[in-house]
Amino acid sequence: MLSKKFLRRTAVAGASLIGLTAIAATTLWALDRAFPPPLPAELTVSTEVQDRDGELLRAFATPDGYWRLETRLDQVDKQFVDMLVTYEDKRFWDHEGVDVLALARAAGQFATSGRIVSGGSTLSMQLARLIEPRESRSLGSKVKQMLRAIQIERRLSKREILERYLTLAPYGGNLEGVRAASLAYFGKEPKRLTVSEAALLVALPQLPEKRRPDRNLKIAHAARDRVLTRMVSSRLLGEREAARASLDDVSDLRRTLPALAAHAAYAMLPKAVPGQPLQLTIRKSVQEGLEQVARDAATKLGPRLSVAMVLADSRTGDILGEVGSANFFDASRSGWIDMTKIVRSPGSTLKPFIYGLAFEQGLVAQETLIDDSPVDFSGYRPKNFDMGYQGDVSIRQALQLSLNVPAIRVLDAVGPTRLMARFRQAGVSPILPVNEAPGLAIGLGGVGVTLRDLVQLYTGLANGGKTHTLHDGTEPADAERTSATILDGQANWQIIDILSGVKPPEGALQRGIAYKTGTSYGYRDAWSVGFDGRYVLGVWVGRPDAGAVPGLSGYVSAAPILFEGFVRSGLATVPLPGKPPGMFSPRREDLPVTLARFGAGSDGLVQATVSEPAPTIIFPPDGARVDLGTNSADASQLVLKLQGGRAPFRWLANGKPLAGIDRRRTATWQPDGAGYSTLTVIDAAGRAASVKVFVE
């Protein structure tokens, strides 16, 4: 039987032990709070600019000069992570920061062999060394690492520890983290690594400078093979799989990290927030293709010439690719200047909108004849690019051949002010000479626009007449995004139909696109803008200093780049839109007399004779059958167009007036149903014209 004295002593000893334990725990807790590990909430990492899908376009080095890309586990190949844990810390998921068994094994090996055979550091201890580099390899430094590892495990989850290690681990030179290493050594993100690549990345952080494949290829090769051997002994890899991996070459090349969309990427830097990638609307594959096309083209074009390109989605206004210059770092081409945003003369690229307004107002048809001969507009005498004249040509031919004189004749009838107003309505404000009103010269490039402006206007042609404000992600968060109608649907289709018939440049593949070229006065700028049923690509070629380049032209210099750009963008061609319901495209012999030949009177209105003619309905023609889909829920309206007469005009359908009186020569009518209808127009002088049509 135990004595009372023994029991008292035992109780006192137990209480003392509990007290000492409590004191020790309190002391350790206090020390842990007083000396926490240097674990910032956010690591200092490279600023990343990503594309619309999260792929890396460009990274910027950290302030201390390292390529250090933040890494998440879902960005890394799972087999690589398994190999890393197996090789460096096989009980990583079970210990609390220190692997006692691994330390005991390492100590035993050192005692028996007199040298370090294997280390006992856990990944948590290695992270401690990365965030707080040791001054020496002393026992005290090792103990400090162990204590820090325990502290780290108290504060971070296992997943967070791995992610920080994968972000900070050294891989040679100024490469830190597995993403930077994979991009530099393999040219790809570490999401899908081969077994050989994964083994090399496991081996490098132990001796990063000694094992760098770009400097010590044989040593890197041997280190990779040692990892593969360990994976076989750990049964993570089969012998055959490891043997196949050991046959793979180890590249001695260190690649540059992705450096795409330089101008847009630098423009994004003011938006940078630590630890958060910046995102553009650009698609990486498109950007890569366009940049390669621009570099190749500039090389062929010669010194001091640059190339700029913008490719946009007409349905959204998203810019999918933009090249500000042929080479950002080429000083001879002033590569740092973003030529997509520089105001230049657009040459003939605005002509489609001149003719579009003429179609919209019922002034012309595609087969209307127009005179291409010398003309004087109160002292302004436009001349064709080749200084020759064609005589009588159709409107279709005039636009396809980009003849200057016919375009100015039509602009004189349409009105330069109306054209400029339509541009502003579409979100583009061309720059005019100081204190000058819009004049006829704007039709031939006598106005300033940017390449982005031009592409924005052409998004309307690709999108049924409706433009969208272009954006790439560099704009302020509160920037207004608008859409507007630049041409009505039927006039828009007429322009598409004409431009789709323009002959591609020599040697170019027919891509099913419509396009227009332009050359500015003095051979300073060459342009080409093209589109399919969805995408618009604009190309500018010239010298950033606006110097003249003899022989430079839109068709010869820019159009081949346009077609090659569409091919290299990798985007599938979207068919151009078909003819709208109710669209009437008469042959020349079927044109009404007022549309047979174009002419303009002193008031700018198209006239068939010198005196004011009576009104004539030019569309729909008398006796026409028009399919408006009246049996469907979304039946189309019928566009009514007239020529001649004195404004204002009143329209009647089957004797019933349509709403309002209009000064324009176009109107729309929504039939009640299918069948014959009589349409009548009455002008201000009381003169009338009627046609009878059958609506389906």
XYZ file of C-alpha atoms in Angstrom:
696
model
C 0.000 0.000 0.000
C 1.395 3.386 -1.058
C 2.280 5.762 1.747
C 0.663 9.149 2.027
C 4.105 10.735 1.797
C 4.768 9.075 -1.573
C 1.412 10.160 -2.890
C 2.026 13.724 -1.801
C 5.428 13.761 -3.536
C 3.948 12.277 -6.683
C 1.189 14.863 -6.716
C 3.674 17.678 -6.216
C 5.893 16.323 -9.017
C 2.928 15.984 -11.343
C 1.757 19.472 -10.601
C 5.250 20.794 -11.161
C 5.507 18.973 -14.465
C 2.161 20.350 -15.568
C 3.222 23.807 -14.466
C 6.527 23.595 -16.289
C 4.742 22.332 -19.383
C 2.308 25.200 -19.187
C 5.120 27.675 -18.691
C 7.039 26.191 -21.609
C 3.966 26.257 -23.808
C 3.207 29.833 -22.811
C 6.809 30.813 -23.414
C 6.851 29.158 -26.827
C 3.528 30.802 -27.678
C 4.880 34.176 -26.602
C 8.095 33.651 -28.565
C 6.088 32.573 -31.595
C 4.041 35.756 -31.360
C 7.094 37.911 -30.636
C 9.215 36.475 -33.447
C 6.834 35.426 -36.249
C 8.220 34.134 -39.537
C 8.424 36.738 -42.315
C 5.331 35.617 -44.193
C 3.876 38.543 -46.148
C 0.212 38.304 -47.078
C 1.242 38.739 -50.720
C 4.560 37.736 -52.240
C 6.418 40.221 -54.413
C 5.900 38.669 -57.824
C 6.204 39.696 -61.449
C 3.329 41.721 -62.867
C 1.558 39.558 -65.425
C -0.490 40.698 -68.402
C -2.792 37.922 -69.563
C -5.015 37.390 -72.572
C -8.795 36.948 -72.493
C -8.391 33.261 -71.563
C -5.825 33.768 -68.801
C -2.768 32.860 -70.893
C 0.408 34.843 -70.248
C 1.094 37.564 -72.817
C 3.885 39.415 -71.041
C 5.497 39.531 -67.616
C 7.546 42.279 -65.994
C 10.480 41.510 -63.704
C 10.160 42.236 -59.979
C 11.811 45.389 -58.590
C 14.811 43.258 -57.556
C 15.186 41.948 -61.097
C 13.736 38.433 -60.819
C 11.295 36.589 -63.015
C 9.015 35.357 -60.263
C 5.548 34.299 -61.412
C 2.920 33.532 -58.816
C 2.038 29.837 -58.927
C -1.065 27.943 -57.885
C -1.256 24.181 -57.669
C -3.898 24.006 -60.383
C -1.376 25.636 -62.743
C 1.171 22.845 -62.263
C 1.312 19.287 -63.577
C 0.131 16.922 -60.816
C 2.792 14.337 -61.646
C 5.475 16.987 -61.124
C 4.059 17.800 -57.679
C 3.993 14.105 -56.769
C 7.607 13.703 -57.909
C 8.678 16.803 -55.975
C 7.086 15.624 -52.738
C 8.451 12.090 -53.192
C 11.966 13.358 -53.854
C 12.169 16.183 -51.324
C 9.746 15.348 -48.503
C 7.814 12.096 -48.813
C 5.984 12.590 -45.479
C 5.120 16.205 -46.316
C 1.376 15.690 -45.947
C 1.763 14.097 -42.472
C 4.428 15.984 -40.476
C 4.092 19.328 -38.684
C 7.040 21.021 -40.344
C 9.883 18.745 -39.188
C 10.283 15.123 -40.270
C 11.947 13.483 -37.261
C 12.483 10.204 -39.110
C 14.227 11.953 -42.007
C 16.459 13.882 -39.605
C 17.367 10.702 -37.761
C 18.174 8.945 -41.039
C 20.343 11.843 -42.230
C 22.176 11.973 -38.883
C 22.827 8.204 -38.965
C 24.166 8.367 -42.525
C 26.439 11.236 -41.596
C 27.731 9.371 -38.531
C 28.567 6.202 -40.473
C 29.969 7.754 -43.673
C 31.356 11.027 -42.427
C 29.551 12.993 -45.115
C 26.031 14.140 -45.916
C 24.333 11.364 -47.898
C 20.787 12.735 -47.822
C 19.262 15.804 -46.288
C 16.555 15.915 -43.702
C 15.012 19.226 -44.721
C 11.286 19.243 -45.327
C 9.614 21.457 -47.908
C 8.448 23.626 -45.011
C 12.054 24.014 -43.871
C 13.120 24.847 -47.419
C 10.400 27.482 -47.614
C 11.733 28.903 -44.334
C 15.180 29.163 -45.930
C 13.729 30.860 -49.019
C 11.844 33.544 -47.103
C 14.699 34.048 -44.594
C 18.033 33.121 -46.192
C 20.552 31.686 -43.729
C 23.925 33.308 -43.194
C 25.744 29.988 -42.741
C 25.238 26.220 -42.769
C 25.735 25.917 -39.003
C 23.759 23.739 -36.616
C 22.164 26.859 -35.191
C 20.890 27.866 -38.650
C 19.415 24.399 -39.069
C 17.632 24.582 -35.727
C 16.265 28.009 -36.638
C 14.929 26.579 -39.904
C 13.206 23.797 -38.004
C 11.554 26.257 -35.631
C 10.533 28.478 -38.521
C 9.065 25.477 -40.333
C 6.907 24.683 -37.312
C 5.770 28.299 -37.192
C 4.959 28.244 -40.912
C 2.891 25.074 -40.531
C 0.852 26.804 -37.815
C 0.013 29.661 -40.182
C -0.324 28.124 -43.633
C -2.079 25.091 -45.031
C -0.070 22.398 -46.792
C -1.398 23.659 -50.120
C -0.317 27.217 -49.348
C 3.154 26.016 -48.332
C 3.563 24.154 -51.603
C 2.341 27.122 -53.644
C 4.790 29.477 -51.944
C 7.632 27.034 -52.464
C 6.725 26.641 -56.139
C 6.689 30.437 -56.484
C 10.011 31.109 -54.706
C 12.207 28.088 -55.476
C 15.422 29.087 -57.343
C 15.995 27.697 -60.832
C 19.167 29.460 -61.901
C 20.042 33.023 -62.745
C 17.137 35.346 -62.078
C 14.515 32.615 -62.485
C 12.415 31.906 -59.425
C 9.435 29.610 -59.281
C 8.443 26.669 -61.423
C 6.380 28.710 -63.902
C 9.257 31.012 -64.826
C 11.578 27.995 -65.095
C 9.201 26.003 -67.286
C 8.652 28.956 -69.611
C 12.380 29.697 -69.819
C 13.640 26.131 -70.279
C 10.718 24.498 -72.111
C 8.781 27.417 -73.598
C 5.503 26.406 -71.956
C 3.521 26.666 -68.756
C 4.081 23.784 -66.267
C 0.504 22.558 -66.600
C 1.457 19.626 -68.819
C 5.055 18.481 -68.425
C 6.707 15.405 -69.794
C 8.254 13.013 -67.272
C 11.719 14.195 -68.309
C 10.796 17.883 -67.886
C 9.217 17.260 -64.491
C 12.311 15.377 -63.272
C 14.602 18.236 -64.341
C 12.465 20.813 -62.539
C 12.551 18.671 -59.394
C 16.348 18.512 -59.518
C 17.213 22.150 -60.241
C 16.335 23.952 -56.956
C 18.862 21.910 -54.927
C 21.848 23.359 -56.841
C 20.298 25.843 -59.268
C 23.463 27.488 -60.554
C 25.472 24.277 -60.843
C 22.668 22.408 -62.613
C 21.466 25.107 -65.016
C 20.936 23.332 -68.351
C 21.817 26.454 -70.329
C 25.288 26.491 -68.742
C 26.008 23.009 -67.397
C 24.121 20.631 -69.649
C 25.859 17.407 -68.583
C 25.355 18.123 -64.893
C 21.693 18.961 -65.483
C 21.260 15.753 -67.469
C 22.796 13.659 -64.675
C 20.675 15.370 -62.006
C 17.513 14.637 -63.976
C 18.466 10.968 -64.280
C 19.044 10.713 -60.515
C 15.511 11.967 -59.931
C 14.165 9.397 -62.383
C 16.043 6.614 -60.593
C 14.629 7.722 -57.238
C 11.116 7.755 -58.694
C 11.531 4.137 -59.791
C 12.760 3.047 -56.350
C 9.835 4.905 -54.781
C 7.492 3.151 -57.231
C 6.128 6.413 -58.542
C 7.403 5.540 -62.029
C 7.818 2.242 -63.794
C 11.248 1.251 -65.049
C 10.233 1.472 -68.705
C 8.641 4.898 -68.277
C 11.750 6.207 -66.536
C 13.998 4.649 -69.190
C 12.049 6.359 -71.965
C 12.241 9.668 -70.129
C 16.011 9.312 -69.686
C 16.372 9.142 -73.480
C 14.831 12.614 -73.928
C 17.274 15.380 -74.691
C 17.801 18.172 -72.202
C 17.812 21.482 -74.070
C 20.630 23.921 -73.380
C 18.473 26.851 -74.467
C 17.089 29.461 -72.117
C 14.168 31.169 -73.832
C 12.843 34.628 -73.181
C 9.530 34.743 -71.363
C 6.434 35.631 -73.431
C 6.671 39.234 -74.583
C 3.533 39.847 -76.645
C 1.360 42.961 -77.070
C 4.077 45.296 -75.834
C 2.216 48.589 -76.240
C -0.999 47.360 -74.624
C 0.929 45.613 -71.845
C 2.837 48.762 -70.906
C -0.386 50.751 -71.066
C -1.848 48.371 -68.474
C 0.920 48.911 -65.896
C -0.771 51.889 -64.173
C -3.624 49.483 -63.320
C -1.313 46.954 -61.671
C -2.338 45.639 -58.244
C 0.193 43.440 -56.391
C -0.580 39.759 -56.844
C -3.336 40.287 -59.411
C -2.784 39.662 -63.127
C -3.880 42.271 -65.647
C -6.170 41.072 -68.420
C -6.629 42.226 -72.004
C -9.305 41.264 -74.524
C -6.529 39.996 -76.806
C -6.350 36.310 -77.741
C -2.786 35.008 -77.460
C -2.848 32.834 -80.581
C -4.142 35.742 -82.676
C -1.544 38.114 -81.239
C 1.320 35.709 -81.940
C 0.240 35.332 -85.557
C -0.158 39.059 -86.195
C 3.174 39.961 -84.593
C 4.984 37.422 -86.736
C 3.287 38.758 -89.868
C 4.269 42.332 -88.938
C 7.919 41.383 -88.311
C 8.194 39.451 -91.565
C 6.498 42.216 -93.555
C 8.697 44.964 -92.123
C 11.799 42.969 -93.027
C 10.611 42.717 -96.633
C 9.502 46.351 -96.826
C 12.897 47.671 -95.818
C 14.472 49.923 -93.170
C 12.602 52.611 -91.236
C 9.202 51.285 -92.296
C 6.832 49.955 -89.668
C 3.600 47.999 -89.621
C 0.585 48.346 -87.332
C -2.414 46.023 -87.166
C -5.724 45.817 -85.289
C -8.061 42.824 -85.414
C -11.458 43.207 -83.733
C -14.660 41.255 -83.215
C -17.351 43.365 -84.889
C -20.103 41.888 -82.724
C -18.589 42.999 -79.417
C -15.879 45.562 -80.147
C -13.289 43.317 -78.447
C -9.803 43.752 -79.875
C -8.400 40.236 -80.350
C -5.009 41.329 -81.627
C -3.157 44.620 -81.946
C 0.361 45.351 -83.138
C 1.546 48.891 -82.499
C 4.786 48.461 -84.447
C 6.794 45.807 -86.237
C 9.264 45.554 -83.331
C 8.857 47.381 -80.035
C 12.628 47.519 -79.445
C 13.655 48.518 -82.992
C 14.772 52.133 -82.665
C 15.283 52.487 -86.421
C 11.534 51.984 -86.870
C 10.575 53.977 -83.731
C 9.097 50.752 -82.424
C 8.041 52.238 -79.107
C 5.385 54.376 -80.874
C 1.949 52.738 -80.937
C 0.917 53.469 -84.503
C -2.597 52.104 -83.934
C -3.354 55.320 -82.044
C -1.530 57.888 -84.179
C -3.653 60.192 -86.359
C -2.828 59.835 -90.043
C -4.477 60.496 -93.406
C -6.700 57.513 -94.322
C -6.400 57.896 -98.098
C -9.323 56.234 -99.875
C -10.457 54.030 -97.012
C -13.464 56.250 -96.232
C -14.965 55.906 -99.725
C -17.222 52.928 -98.836
C -19.115 55.141 -96.398
C -19.599 57.862 -99.010
C -21.210 55.386 -101.372
C -23.081 53.796 -98.463
C -24.843 57.076 -97.711
C -25.658 57.456 -101.407
C -27.250 53.981 -101.441
C -29.092 54.825 -98.248
C -30.559 57.987 -99.767
C -31.559 56.252 -102.988
C -29.157 58.322 -105.081
C -27.434 55.411 -106.788
C -27.618 51.709 -107.596
C -24.629 49.465 -108.178
C -25.057 49.667 -111.944
C -25.723 53.410 -112.075
C -23.283 55.017 -114.503
C -21.105 57.848 -113.271
C -18.669 60.012 -115.168
C -14.972 59.614 -114.350
C -13.467 62.642 -116.054
C -11.808 65.892 -114.926
C -14.099 68.097 -112.872
C -13.825 71.365 -110.972
C -15.669 71.870 -107.673
C -15.206 75.595 -107.104
C -11.454 75.288 -107.441
C -11.062 71.786 -106.015
C -9.960 69.486 -108.833
C -9.624 65.877 -107.663
C -7.472 63.550 -109.732
C -7.275 59.765 -109.791
C -4.338 57.971 -108.203
C -2.913 56.923 -111.595
C -3.667 60.368 -113.086
C -5.843 58.682 -115.741
C -9.602 58.636 -116.284
C -12.004 55.840 -117.148
C -14.919 57.758 -118.621
C -18.303 56.196 -117.856
C -18.102 53.550 -115.127
C -20.657 51.941 -112.854
C -20.840 52.803 -109.186
C -19.651 49.263 -108.469
C -16.593 49.720 -110.679
C -15.880 53.175 -109.277
C -15.637 51.841 -105.724
C -13.794 48.639 -106.602
C -11.227 50.592 -108.639
C -11.143 53.291 -105.936
C -11.553 56.066 -108.493
C -11.259 59.493 -106.896
C -13.369 61.673 -109.174
C -16.577 59.585 -108.935
C -16.210 59.394 -105.137
C -16.018 63.176 -104.883
C -18.991 63.584 -107.224
C -21.043 61.362 -104.932
C -19.716 63.074 -101.780
C -20.749 66.421 -103.249
C -24.305 65.088 -103.504
C -24.299 63.345 -100.124
C -22.667 66.235 -98.304
C -19.349 66.187 -96.364
C -21.080 67.435 -93.225
C -23.522 64.536 -93.290
C -20.640 62.074 -93.707
C -18.768 63.555 -90.750
C -21.915 63.518 -88.642
C -22.364 59.818 -89.390
C -18.764 59.132 -88.316
C -19.296 60.972 -85.032
C -22.530 59.074 -84.506
C -20.472 55.875 -84.800
C -18.095 57.066 -82.075
C -15.283 58.302 -84.335
C -14.328 61.973 -84.553
C -11.957 62.554 -87.499
C -9.532 65.436 -87.091
C -9.960 68.346 -89.499
C -7.447 71.110 -90.179
C -7.755 73.934 -87.649
C -10.731 76.235 -88.251
C -11.858 74.307 -91.339
C -15.322 72.932 -92.000
C -15.759 69.502 -93.589
C -14.989 69.725 -97.300
C -14.850 67.425 -100.277
C -11.182 66.608 -99.591
C -12.185 64.340 -96.688
C -13.255 61.782 -99.290
C -9.631 61.371 -100.419
C -7.939 61.439 -97.028
C -8.070 65.154 -96.190
C -8.874 64.342 -92.570
C -7.054 62.592 -89.722
C -8.014 59.215 -88.235
C -6.250 56.458 -86.340
C -6.062 52.814 -87.322
C -8.331 51.967 -84.392
C -10.834 54.595 -85.622
C -10.828 53.035 -89.057
C -11.345 49.510 -87.760
C -14.175 50.755 -85.539
C -15.943 52.234 -88.569
C -15.511 49.002 -90.513
C -17.008 46.957 -87.667
C -20.269 48.507 -88.857
C -19.817 47.029 -92.339
C -19.085 43.582 -90.875
C -21.967 43.817 -88.407
C -24.964 44.773 -90.522
C -24.346 48.519 -90.259
C -23.958 48.645 -86.465
C -20.602 49.730 -85.005
C -19.226 48.983 -81.548
C -16.674 51.004 -79.597
C -13.364 49.158 -79.718
C -11.748 48.187 -76.424
C -8.780 46.080 -75.364
C -8.819 46.374 -71.570
C -6.470 49.353 -71.282
C -9.366 51.804 -71.075
C -10.527 53.276 -67.749
C -13.066 51.104 -65.952
C -15.753 53.751 -66.459
C -15.018 54.251 -70.178
C -18.213 54.452 -72.184
C -18.889 51.665 -74.667
C -21.417 52.580 -77.299
C -22.950 51.092 -80.402
C -24.470 53.031 -83.269
C -25.800 52.570 -86.776
C -23.458 53.872 -89.444
C -25.467 52.577 -92.451
C -28.873 51.020 -92.822
C -28.959 47.287 -93.491
C -29.647 47.417 -97.222
C -27.091 50.112 -98.004
C -24.578 48.243 -95.842
C -25.097 45.048 -97.848
C -24.562 46.919 -101.118
C -21.125 48.020 -99.896
C -20.267 44.511 -98.701
C -21.299 43.084 -102.056
C -19.081 45.531 -103.920
C -16.017 45.207 -101.670
C -16.224 41.411 -101.640
C -15.622 41.557 -105.388
C -12.315 43.440 -105.111
C -9.494 41.328 -106.533
C -7.108 39.956 -103.866
C -3.449 40.997 -104.154
C -1.242 38.793 -106.278
C -0.384 35.515 -104.579
C -2.919 35.934 -101.758
C -5.375 33.207 -100.900
C -9.048 34.028 -101.452
C -10.392 34.193 -97.921
C -13.990 35.197 -98.562
C -13.393 38.681 -97.204
C -14.379 42.152 -98.366
C -11.662 44.787 -98.226
C -10.605 48.297 -99.189
C -7.181 49.858 -99.578
C -5.957 53.423 -99.356
C -2.827 55.507 -99.898
C -2.363 58.929 -98.373
C -1.111 61.975 -100.234
C 2.646 61.930 -100.794
C 2.968 58.151 -100.293
C 3.191 58.501 -96.523
C 0.636 55.918 -95.422
C -0.590 52.670 -96.934
C -3.797 51.155 -95.589
C -5.867 48.038 -96.010
C -8.982 47.164 -94.025
C -10.888 43.929 -94.547
C -13.615 41.911 -92.905
C -15.587 38.696 -93.062
C -18.938 38.100 -91.402
C -17.498 38.794 -87.953
C -13.862 39.883 -87.782
C -12.297 43.137 -88.997
C -8.562 43.537 -89.595
C -6.915 46.862 -90.317
C -3.325 47.307 -91.511
C -1.186 50.442 -91.671
C 2.244 50.634 -93.304
C 4.522 53.662 -93.318
C 7.218 55.573 -91.498
C 6.384 56.703 -87.956
C 7.989 60.082 -88.733
C 5.491 60.547 -91.622
C 8.264 60.576 -94.207
C 7.358 59.931 -97.838
C 8.050 56.433 -99.193
C 8.104 56.351 -103.013
C 6.165 53.400 -104.345
C 4.192 52.861 -101.133
C 0.544 52.001 -101.783
C -2.331 50.292 -100.047
C -2.816 47.576 -102.653
C 0.878 46.704 -103.075
C 2.188 47.292 -99.554
C -0.683 46.780 -97.096
C -3.156 44.412 -98.770
C -0.801 41.375 -98.812
C -0.248 41.866 -95.079
C -4.015 41.974 -94.558
C -4.580 38.634 -96.240
C -1.603 37.027 -94.514
C -2.821 38.431 -91.199
C -6.191 36.750 -91.588
C -4.464 33.446 -92.347
C -1.975 33.647 -89.460
C -4.588 34.814 -86.946
C -5.912 31.269 -86.853
C -9.516 32.469 -86.821
C -12.011 30.511 -88.882
C -13.532 32.596 -91.671
C -17.123 33.634 -90.980
C -19.195 33.908 -94.187
C -20.258 37.384 -95.252
C -23.971 38.078 -94.736
C -26.404 37.202 -97.504
C -28.750 39.557 -99.285
C -31.356 41.039 -96.916
C -35.048 40.227 -97.461
C -36.653 42.609 -99.936
C -33.297 43.582 -101.430
C -33.583 44.499 -105.131
C -30.426 44.637 -107.258
C -31.493 45.514 -110.801
C -29.391 45.015 -113.875
C -28.335 48.127 -115.751
C -31.028 47.684 -118.392
C -33.672 47.401 -115.676
C -32.752 50.637 -113.899
C -35.342 53.423 -113.850
C -34.304 56.437 -115.862
C -33.419 58.447 -112.763
C -30.902 55.819 -111.670
C -29.434 55.081 -115.069
C -26.879 57.883 -114.805
C -25.610 59.849 -111.820
C -25.541 63.656 -111.898
C -25.757 66.417 -109.316
C -27.508 69.757 -109.494
C -26.522 72.992 -107.788
C -28.536 72.048 -104.697
C -26.665 68.757 -104.341
C -29.745 66.637 -105.064
C -29.536 64.014 -107.767
C -31.532 65.060 -110.792
C -32.370 63.539 -114.151
C -32.758 66.916 -115.877
C -31.626 70.449 -115.314
C -35.130 71.493 -114.122
C -36.590 70.080 -110.937
C -38.078 66.672 -111.846
C -41.234 65.150 -110.512
C -40.826 62.521 -107.799
C -40.151 58.979 -108.956
C -40.259 55.873 -106.748
C -37.074 53.971 -107.519
C -37.609 51.220 -104.983
C -39.548 49.058 -105.009
C -39.985 49.104 -108.799
C -43.481 48.887 -110.212
C -44.754 45.301 -110.417
C -42.026 43.871 -108.155
C -42.589 40.840 -105.903
C -40.927 41.446 -102.551
C -40.326 38.729 -99.948
C -40.603 40.270 -96.475
C -41.447 37.072 -94.624
C -44.924 38.334 -93.746
C -45.972 34.892 -92.529
C -43.308 34.865 -89.817
C -43.265 36.636 -86.469
C -40.261 38.787 -87.434
C -41.459 40.121 -90.788
C -39.172 42.769 -92.290
C -40.071 46.344 -93.144
C -39.945 47.459 -96.768
C -37.538 50.300 -97.528
C -39.042 52.919 -99.825
C -36.789 55.148 -101.929
C -37.550 57.967 -104.312
C -35.695 60.354 -106.567
C -36.539 63.863 -107.673
C -39.402 65.930 -106.313
C -39.383 68.743 -103.792
C -39.178 68.021 -100.068
C -40.986 67.435 -97.798
C -42.645 64.198 -98.883
C -45.714 62.274 -97.750
C -46.048 58.531 -98.358
C -49.301 56.589 -98.653
C -49.857 52.829 -98.628
C -53.165 51.710 -100.169
C -54.426 55.266 -99.793
C -53.579 55.531 -96.091
C -50.877 58.081 -95.129
C -47.821 56.759 -93.336
C -46.914 58.572 -90.116
C -45.147 61.905 -90.493
C -43.833 64.038 -93.312
C -40.172 63.525 -94.191
C -37.565 65.590 -96.020
C -35.521 62.488 -96.711
C -35.895 60.425 -99.822
C -36.169 57.171 -97.910
C -38.916 55.765 -95.711
C -40.014 52.399 -94.329
C -43.348 50.629 -94.437
C -44.601 47.630 -92.464
C -47.270 45.803 -94.537
C -50.352 44.433 -92.777
C -50.019 41.164 -94.668
C -49.230 39.497 -97.970
C -50.766 40.543 -101.281
C -50.859 43.466 -103.710
C -50.348 46.984 -102.370
C -50.151 50.411 -103.946
C -47.501 52.821 -102.671
C -47.715 56.532 -103.431
C -45.498 59.523 -102.667
C -46.566 63.172 -102.880
C -44.011 66.010 -102.898
C -44.349 69.615 -101.692
C -45.510 70.730 -105.144
C -48.370 68.223 -105.065
C -46.828 65.934 -107.667
C -47.292 62.229 -107.073
C -45.831 58.902 -108.152
C -47.145 55.394 -107.486
C -46.026 51.796 -107.818
C -47.877 48.528 -107.338
C -46.047 45.664 -105.608
C -46.851 42.167 -104.419
C -45.690 41.484 -100.863
C -44.905 37.917 -99.801
